Short mmCIF file of C-alpha atoms in Angstrom, two decimals:
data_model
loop_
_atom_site.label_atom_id
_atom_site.label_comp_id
_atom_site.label_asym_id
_atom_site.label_seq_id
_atom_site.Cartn_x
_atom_site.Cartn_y
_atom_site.Cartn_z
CA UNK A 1 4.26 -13.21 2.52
CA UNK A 2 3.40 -16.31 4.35
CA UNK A 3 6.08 -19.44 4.39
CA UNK A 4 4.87 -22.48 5.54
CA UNK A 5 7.29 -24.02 8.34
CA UNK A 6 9.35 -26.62 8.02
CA UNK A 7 10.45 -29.53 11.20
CA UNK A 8 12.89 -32.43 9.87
CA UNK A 9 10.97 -35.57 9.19
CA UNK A 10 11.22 -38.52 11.06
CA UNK A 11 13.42 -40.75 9.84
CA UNK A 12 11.72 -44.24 9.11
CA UNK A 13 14.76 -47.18 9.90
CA UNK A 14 14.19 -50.85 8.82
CA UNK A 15 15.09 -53.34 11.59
CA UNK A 16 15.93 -56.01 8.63
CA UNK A 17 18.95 -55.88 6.82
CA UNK A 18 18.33 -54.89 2.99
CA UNK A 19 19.55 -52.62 -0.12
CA UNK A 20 20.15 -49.37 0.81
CA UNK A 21 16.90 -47.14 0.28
CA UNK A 22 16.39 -43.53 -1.02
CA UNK A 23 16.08 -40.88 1.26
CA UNK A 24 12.38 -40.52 2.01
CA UNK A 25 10.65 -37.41 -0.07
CA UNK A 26 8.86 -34.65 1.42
CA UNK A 27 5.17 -34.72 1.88
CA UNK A 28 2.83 -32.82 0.03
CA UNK A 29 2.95 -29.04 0.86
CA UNK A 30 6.12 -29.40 2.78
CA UNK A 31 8.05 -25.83 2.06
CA UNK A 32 11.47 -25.29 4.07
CA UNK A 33 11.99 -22.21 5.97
CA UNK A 34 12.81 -18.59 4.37
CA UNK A 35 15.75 -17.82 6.85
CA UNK A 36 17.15 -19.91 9.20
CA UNK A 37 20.09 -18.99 11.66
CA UNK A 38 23.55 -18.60 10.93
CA UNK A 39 25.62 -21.02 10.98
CA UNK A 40 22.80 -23.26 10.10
CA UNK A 41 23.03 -25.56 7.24
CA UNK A 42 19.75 -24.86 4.60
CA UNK A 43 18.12 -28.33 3.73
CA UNK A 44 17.24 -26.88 -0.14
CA UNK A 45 19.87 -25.11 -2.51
CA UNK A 46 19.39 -21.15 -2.92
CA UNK A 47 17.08 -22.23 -6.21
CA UNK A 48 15.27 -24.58 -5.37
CA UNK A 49 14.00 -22.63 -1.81
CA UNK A 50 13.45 -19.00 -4.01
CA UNK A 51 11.18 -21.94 -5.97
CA UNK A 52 8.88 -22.90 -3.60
CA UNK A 53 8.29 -19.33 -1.86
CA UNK A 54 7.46 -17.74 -4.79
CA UNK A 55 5.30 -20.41 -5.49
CA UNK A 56 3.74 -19.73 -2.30
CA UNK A 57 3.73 -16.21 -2.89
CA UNK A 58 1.42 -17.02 -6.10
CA UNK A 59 -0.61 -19.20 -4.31
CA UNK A 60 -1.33 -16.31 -1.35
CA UNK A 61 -1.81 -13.40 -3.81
CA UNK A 62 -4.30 -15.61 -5.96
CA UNK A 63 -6.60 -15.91 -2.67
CA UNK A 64 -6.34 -12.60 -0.98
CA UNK A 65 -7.72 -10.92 -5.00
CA UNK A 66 -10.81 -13.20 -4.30
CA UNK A 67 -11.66 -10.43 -1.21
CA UNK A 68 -9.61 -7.74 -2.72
CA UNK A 69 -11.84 -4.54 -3.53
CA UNK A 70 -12.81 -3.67 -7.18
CA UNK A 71 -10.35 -1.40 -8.41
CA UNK A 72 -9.60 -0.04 -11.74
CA UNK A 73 -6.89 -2.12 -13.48
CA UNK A 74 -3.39 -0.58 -13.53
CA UNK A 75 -0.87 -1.40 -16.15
CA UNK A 76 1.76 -3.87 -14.87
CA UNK A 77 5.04 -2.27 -13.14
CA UNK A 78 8.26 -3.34 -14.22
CA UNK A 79 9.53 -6.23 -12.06
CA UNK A 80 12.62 -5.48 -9.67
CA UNK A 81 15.10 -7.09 -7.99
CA UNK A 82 15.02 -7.75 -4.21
CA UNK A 83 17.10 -5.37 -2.25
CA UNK A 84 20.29 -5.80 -0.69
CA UNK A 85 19.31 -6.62 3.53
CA UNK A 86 21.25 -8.87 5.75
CA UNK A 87 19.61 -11.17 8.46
CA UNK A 88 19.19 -8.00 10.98
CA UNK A 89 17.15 -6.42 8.25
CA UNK A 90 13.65 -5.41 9.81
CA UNK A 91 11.77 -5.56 6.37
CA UNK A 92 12.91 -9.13 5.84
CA UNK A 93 9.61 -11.62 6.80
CA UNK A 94 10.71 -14.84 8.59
CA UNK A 95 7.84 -15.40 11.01
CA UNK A 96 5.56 -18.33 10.37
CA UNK A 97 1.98 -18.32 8.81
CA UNK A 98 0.40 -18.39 12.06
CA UNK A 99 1.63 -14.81 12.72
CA UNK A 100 1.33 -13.77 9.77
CA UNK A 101 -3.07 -14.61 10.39
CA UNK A 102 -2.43 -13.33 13.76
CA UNK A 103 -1.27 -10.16 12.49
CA UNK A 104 -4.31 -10.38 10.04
CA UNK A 105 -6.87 -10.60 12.46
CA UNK A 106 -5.67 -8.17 14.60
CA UNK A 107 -5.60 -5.58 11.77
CA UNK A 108 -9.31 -6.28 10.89
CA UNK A 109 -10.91 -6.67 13.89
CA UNK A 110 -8.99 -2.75 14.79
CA UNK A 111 -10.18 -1.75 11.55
CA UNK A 112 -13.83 -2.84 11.90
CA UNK A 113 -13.61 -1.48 15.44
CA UNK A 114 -12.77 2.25 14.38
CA UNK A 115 -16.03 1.81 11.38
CA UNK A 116 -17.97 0.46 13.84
CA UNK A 117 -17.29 3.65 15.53
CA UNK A 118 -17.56 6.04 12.55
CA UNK A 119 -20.49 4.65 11.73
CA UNK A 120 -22.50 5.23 15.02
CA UNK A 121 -21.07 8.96 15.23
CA UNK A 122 -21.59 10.28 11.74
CA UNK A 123 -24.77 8.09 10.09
CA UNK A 124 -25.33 10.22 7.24
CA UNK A 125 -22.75 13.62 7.93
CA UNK A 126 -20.54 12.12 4.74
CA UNK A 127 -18.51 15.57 4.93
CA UNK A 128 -17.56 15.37 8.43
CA UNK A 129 -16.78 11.45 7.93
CA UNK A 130 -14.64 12.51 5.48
CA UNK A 131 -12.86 14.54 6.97
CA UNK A 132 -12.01 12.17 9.81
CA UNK A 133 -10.88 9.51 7.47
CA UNK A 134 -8.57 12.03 5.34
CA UNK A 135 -6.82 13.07 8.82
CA UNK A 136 -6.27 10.14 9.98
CA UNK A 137 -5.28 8.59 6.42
CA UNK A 138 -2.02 10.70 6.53
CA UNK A 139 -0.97 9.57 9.77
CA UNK A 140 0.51 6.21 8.94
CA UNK A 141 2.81 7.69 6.14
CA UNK A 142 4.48 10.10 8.87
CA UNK A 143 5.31 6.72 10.87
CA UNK A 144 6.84 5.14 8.33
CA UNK A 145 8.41 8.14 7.43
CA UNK A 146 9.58 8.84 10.97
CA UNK A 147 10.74 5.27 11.49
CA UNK A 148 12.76 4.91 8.34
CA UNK A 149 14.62 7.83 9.00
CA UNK A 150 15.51 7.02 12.44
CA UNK A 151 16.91 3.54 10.85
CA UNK A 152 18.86 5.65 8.05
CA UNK A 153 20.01 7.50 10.99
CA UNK A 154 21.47 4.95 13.18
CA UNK A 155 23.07 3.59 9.80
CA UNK A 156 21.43 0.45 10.03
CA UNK A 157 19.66 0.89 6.32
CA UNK A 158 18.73 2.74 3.65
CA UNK A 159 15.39 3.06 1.47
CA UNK A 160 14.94 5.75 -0.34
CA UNK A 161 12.30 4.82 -2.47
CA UNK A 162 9.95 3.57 0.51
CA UNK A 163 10.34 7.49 1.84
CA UNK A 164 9.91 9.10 -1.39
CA UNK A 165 7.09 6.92 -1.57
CA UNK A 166 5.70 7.24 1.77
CA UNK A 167 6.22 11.22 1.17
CA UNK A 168 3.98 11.11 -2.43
CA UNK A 169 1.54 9.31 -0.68
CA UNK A 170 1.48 11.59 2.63
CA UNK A 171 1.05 14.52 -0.02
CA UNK A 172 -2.05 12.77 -1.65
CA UNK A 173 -4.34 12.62 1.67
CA UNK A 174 -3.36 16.16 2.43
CA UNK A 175 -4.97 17.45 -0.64
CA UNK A 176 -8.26 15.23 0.25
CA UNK A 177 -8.06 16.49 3.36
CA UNK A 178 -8.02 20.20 1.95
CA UNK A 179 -11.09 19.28 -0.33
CA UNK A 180 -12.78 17.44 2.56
CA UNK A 181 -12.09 21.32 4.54
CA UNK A 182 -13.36 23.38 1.58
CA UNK A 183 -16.01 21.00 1.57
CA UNK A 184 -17.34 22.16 5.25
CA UNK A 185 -16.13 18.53 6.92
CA UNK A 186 -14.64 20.54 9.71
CA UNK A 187 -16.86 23.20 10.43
CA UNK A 188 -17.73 21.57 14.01
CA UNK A 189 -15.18 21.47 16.72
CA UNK A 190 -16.02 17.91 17.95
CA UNK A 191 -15.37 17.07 14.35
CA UNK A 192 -11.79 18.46 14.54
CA UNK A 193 -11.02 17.33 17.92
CA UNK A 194 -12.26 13.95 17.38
CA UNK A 195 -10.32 13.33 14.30
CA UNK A 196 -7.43 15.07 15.53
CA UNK A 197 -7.14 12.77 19.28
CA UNK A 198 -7.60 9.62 17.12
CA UNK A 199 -4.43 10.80 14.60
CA UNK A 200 -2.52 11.68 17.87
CA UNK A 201 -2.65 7.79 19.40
CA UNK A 202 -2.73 6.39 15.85
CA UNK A 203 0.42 7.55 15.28
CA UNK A 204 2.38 6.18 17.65
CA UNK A 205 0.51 2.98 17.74
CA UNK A 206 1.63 2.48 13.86
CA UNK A 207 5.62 3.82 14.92
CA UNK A 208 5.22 0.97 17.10
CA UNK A 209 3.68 -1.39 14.63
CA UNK A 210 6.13 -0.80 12.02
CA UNK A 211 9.32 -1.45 14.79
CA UNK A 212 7.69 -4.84 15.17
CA UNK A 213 6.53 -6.08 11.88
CA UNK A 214 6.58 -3.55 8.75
CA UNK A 215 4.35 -6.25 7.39
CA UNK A 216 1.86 -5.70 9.85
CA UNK A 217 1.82 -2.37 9.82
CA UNK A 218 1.35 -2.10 5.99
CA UNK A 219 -1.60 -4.46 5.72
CA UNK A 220 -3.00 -2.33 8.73
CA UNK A 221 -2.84 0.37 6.28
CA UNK A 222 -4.21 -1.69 3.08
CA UNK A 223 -7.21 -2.63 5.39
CA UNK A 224 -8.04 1.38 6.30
CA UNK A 225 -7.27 2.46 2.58
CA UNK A 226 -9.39 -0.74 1.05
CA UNK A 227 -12.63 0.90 3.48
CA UNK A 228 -11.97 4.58 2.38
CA UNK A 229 -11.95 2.79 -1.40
CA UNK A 230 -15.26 1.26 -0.62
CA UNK A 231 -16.63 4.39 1.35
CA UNK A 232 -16.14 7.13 -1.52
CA UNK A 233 -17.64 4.12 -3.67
CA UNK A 234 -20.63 3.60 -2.34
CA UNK A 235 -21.31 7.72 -1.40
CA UNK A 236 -20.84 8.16 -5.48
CA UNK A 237 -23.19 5.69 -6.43
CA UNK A 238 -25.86 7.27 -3.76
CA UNK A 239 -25.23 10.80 -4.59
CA UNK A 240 -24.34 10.38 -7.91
CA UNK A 241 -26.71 12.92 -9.70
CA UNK A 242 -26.52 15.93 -6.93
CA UNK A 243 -22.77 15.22 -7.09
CA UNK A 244 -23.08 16.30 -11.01
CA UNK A 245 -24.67 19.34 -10.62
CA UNK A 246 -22.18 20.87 -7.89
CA UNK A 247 -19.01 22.70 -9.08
CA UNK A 248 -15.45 21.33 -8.28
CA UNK A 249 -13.53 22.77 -5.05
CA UNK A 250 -10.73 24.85 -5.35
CA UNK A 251 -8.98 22.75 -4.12
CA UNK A 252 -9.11 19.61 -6.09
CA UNK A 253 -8.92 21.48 -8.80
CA UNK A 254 -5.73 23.13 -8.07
CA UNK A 255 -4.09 19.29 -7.26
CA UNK A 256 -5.65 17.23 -10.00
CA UNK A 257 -5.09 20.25 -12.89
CA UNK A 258 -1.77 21.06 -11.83
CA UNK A 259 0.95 21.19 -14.41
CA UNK A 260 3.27 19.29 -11.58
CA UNK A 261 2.00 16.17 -11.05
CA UNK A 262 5.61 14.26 -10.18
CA UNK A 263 4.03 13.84 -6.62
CA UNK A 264 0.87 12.58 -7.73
CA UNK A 265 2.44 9.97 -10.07
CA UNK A 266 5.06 8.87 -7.59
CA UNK A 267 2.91 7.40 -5.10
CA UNK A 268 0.97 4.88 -8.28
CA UNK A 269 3.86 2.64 -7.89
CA UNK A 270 1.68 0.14 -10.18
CA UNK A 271 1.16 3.06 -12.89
CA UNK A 272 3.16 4.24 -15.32
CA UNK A 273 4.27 7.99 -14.73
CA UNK A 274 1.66 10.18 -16.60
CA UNK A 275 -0.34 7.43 -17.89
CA UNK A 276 -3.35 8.59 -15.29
CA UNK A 277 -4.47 12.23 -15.94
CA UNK A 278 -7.53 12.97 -13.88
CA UNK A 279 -10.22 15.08 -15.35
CA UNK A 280 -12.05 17.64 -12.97
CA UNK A 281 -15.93 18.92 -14.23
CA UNK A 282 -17.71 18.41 -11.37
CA UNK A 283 -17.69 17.25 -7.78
CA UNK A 284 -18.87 13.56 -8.70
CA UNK A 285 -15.48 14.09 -10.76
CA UNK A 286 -13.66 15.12 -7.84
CA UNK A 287 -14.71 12.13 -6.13
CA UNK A 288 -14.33 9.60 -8.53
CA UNK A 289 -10.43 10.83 -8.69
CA UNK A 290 -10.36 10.89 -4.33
CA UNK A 291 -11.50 7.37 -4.95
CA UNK A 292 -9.15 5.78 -7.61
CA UNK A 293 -6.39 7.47 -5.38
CA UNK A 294 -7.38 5.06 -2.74
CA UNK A 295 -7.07 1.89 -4.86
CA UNK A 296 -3.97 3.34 -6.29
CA UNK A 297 -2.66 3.72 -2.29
CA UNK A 298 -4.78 0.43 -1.56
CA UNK A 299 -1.99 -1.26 -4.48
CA UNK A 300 1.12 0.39 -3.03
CA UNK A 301 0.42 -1.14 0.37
CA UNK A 302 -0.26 -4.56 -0.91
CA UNK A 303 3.32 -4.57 -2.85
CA UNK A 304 5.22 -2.92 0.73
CA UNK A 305 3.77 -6.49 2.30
CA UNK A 306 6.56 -8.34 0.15
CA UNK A 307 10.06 -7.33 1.23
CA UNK A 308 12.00 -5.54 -2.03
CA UNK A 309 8.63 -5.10 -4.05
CA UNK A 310 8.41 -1.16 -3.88
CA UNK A 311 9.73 0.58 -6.35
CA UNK A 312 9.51 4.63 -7.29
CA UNK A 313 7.74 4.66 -10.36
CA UNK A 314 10.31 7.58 -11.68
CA UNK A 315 13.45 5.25 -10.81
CA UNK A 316 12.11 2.48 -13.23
CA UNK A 317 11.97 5.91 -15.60
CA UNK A 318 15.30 7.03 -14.89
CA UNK A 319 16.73 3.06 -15.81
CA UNK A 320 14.82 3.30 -18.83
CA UNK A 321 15.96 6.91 -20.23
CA UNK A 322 19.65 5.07 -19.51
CA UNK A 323 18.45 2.37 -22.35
CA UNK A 324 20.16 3.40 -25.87
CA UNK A 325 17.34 2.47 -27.24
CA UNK A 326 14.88 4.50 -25.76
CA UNK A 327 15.49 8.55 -25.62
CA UNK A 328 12.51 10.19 -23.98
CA UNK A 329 12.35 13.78 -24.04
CA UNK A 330 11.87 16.26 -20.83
CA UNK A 331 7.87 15.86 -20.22
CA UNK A 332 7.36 14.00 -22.84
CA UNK A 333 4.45 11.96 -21.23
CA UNK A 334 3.55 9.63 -23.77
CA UNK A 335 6.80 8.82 -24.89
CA UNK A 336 7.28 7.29 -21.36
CA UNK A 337 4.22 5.22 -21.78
CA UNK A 338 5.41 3.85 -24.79
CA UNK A 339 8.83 3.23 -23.60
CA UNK A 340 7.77 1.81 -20.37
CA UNK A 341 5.32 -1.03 -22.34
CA UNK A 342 8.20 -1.65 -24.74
CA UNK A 343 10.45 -2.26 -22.07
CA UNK A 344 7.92 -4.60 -20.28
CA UNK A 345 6.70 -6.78 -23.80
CA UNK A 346 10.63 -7.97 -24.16
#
């Protein structure tokens, strides 16, 4: 999240001799800096600084909903303390709002590039679209993936909920992309090659992206799962009526109707576990479910933007089957739901 900067006022002396004055008081919308060097001395205390960034957190979040795609409204995750990151810590924002637009701009102008693109090639082939969008959808979560392990390797630091995360989510697109296959989206081979050759570049654009600003590189991703939200959206409210008269793919209906649906759950982080069970009749079903899986992986993005906001939705499970007060039996689904609300009502 943006932080406005912060440069010492000037200091305002009176040639006349007089009774000492109070030190002059910020202007409006003044906001001292997130981090500043060590050895520097901070101008605010601890409290009052965590004050006025959260209030500018508020402020940003209330005017990027006014462009934020529909979605279906998710029940309100449990609230977690930041995690513990030193000043070399790579997740940790400090830039100023101008890069934080920059970055911004950048991300749409790519994304509107690569629909630009889509749109000219495909037109009306929705399956093969599909298709190209589902293989390239995975690719970002094997970056971060790939990155976070090679900073767990070098010891520099640790987040295993970001790469069981990233992993859930990873695990999601592939079972799209198997429905988009079943579906014929493939069947040509300048389909596969095209999707394919844009995955291969992607990827190591986004490693890159994420070694520079993690930031960056999620909101990349919010911007390419908020189209694929909008996409699926409009094709069901075209095709709405064939789509009910077609029968389900294998496919989706051995992901959505499994009995095992830890994965699935773990990438909602703003869900309770079990508290979304999809329902599979049709193919207008299987889409509507390929859909709400992009706002749910439109949400988790949005919350990786904020250092310390992502969370496993099965480790705020775990802390609450520690409370004495609520016991919650092996797969018991609902009692979870009721636990989780109790917890988040005190």
């Amino acid at each position: 999240m943006a932080v406005a900067s912060a440069s010492p006022l000037p200091a305002a002396l009176s040639a006349k001799p007089g009774p000492a004055r109070s030190p002059p008081r910020p202007a409006p919308g003044f906001l001292p800096l997130r981090a500043r060097r060590a050895g520097a001395a901070p101008r605010l205390g601890p409290v009052a600084t965590w004050r006025r960034f959260r209030a500018e957190v508020i402020k940003t979040q209330r005017e990027k909903q006014q462009t934020e795609a529909p979605v279906e409204e998710s029940f309100p995750a449990r609230e977690a303390a930041p995690l513990d990151g030193g000043a070399d810590d790579p997740m940790v924002p400090s830039d100023e709002s101008w890069v934080v637009k920059l970055e911004q701009s950048v991300n749409i102008f790519l994304t509107e590039s690569v629909i630009m693109v889509l749109d000219g090639v495909y037109r009306d082939r929705n399956y093969a679209r599909f298709f190209v969008l589902e293989t390239i959808a995975r690719v970002p979560y094997f970056a971060f993936i790939s990155v976070l392990h090679m900073y767990e390797t070098f010891g520099w630091w640790r987040r295993a909920d970001y790469i069981k995360v990233h992993f859930a989510e990873s695990w999601n697109e592939f079972h799209h992309l198997l429905i988009m296959e079943e579906l014929g989206g493939n069947a040509l081979w300048i389909d596969r090659f095209l999707a394919r050759f844009m995955a291969f570049f992607y990827y190591f654009m986004t490693v890159g992206m994420y070694m520079l600003s993690p930031r960056m590189a999620y909101h990349f991703s919010e911007c390419v799962e908020r189209h694929a939200y909008s996409t699926y959206d409009k094709f069901l409210k075209l095709h709405e009526e064939e789509l009910k008269r077609l029968p389900a793919p294998e496919a989706a209906l051995n992901y959505y109707l499994n009995e095992d649906l830890y994965l699935f759950d773990e990438f909602q982080t703003a869900r309770v576990p079990c508290s979304r069970r999809p329902k599979i009749d049709n193919l207008y079903d299987v889409f509507v479910n390929i859909r709400d899986d992009e706002a749910e992986h439109c949400k988790t993005m949005k919350a990786c933007q904020t250092h310390g906001n992502l969370r496993s939705p099965h480790s705020t499970q775990n802390c609450l089957e520690a409370d004495t007060e609520c016991v919650i039996p092996e797969n018991d689904c609902e009692g979870i739901v009721d636990c989780v609300k109790k917890s988040l009502t005190k």
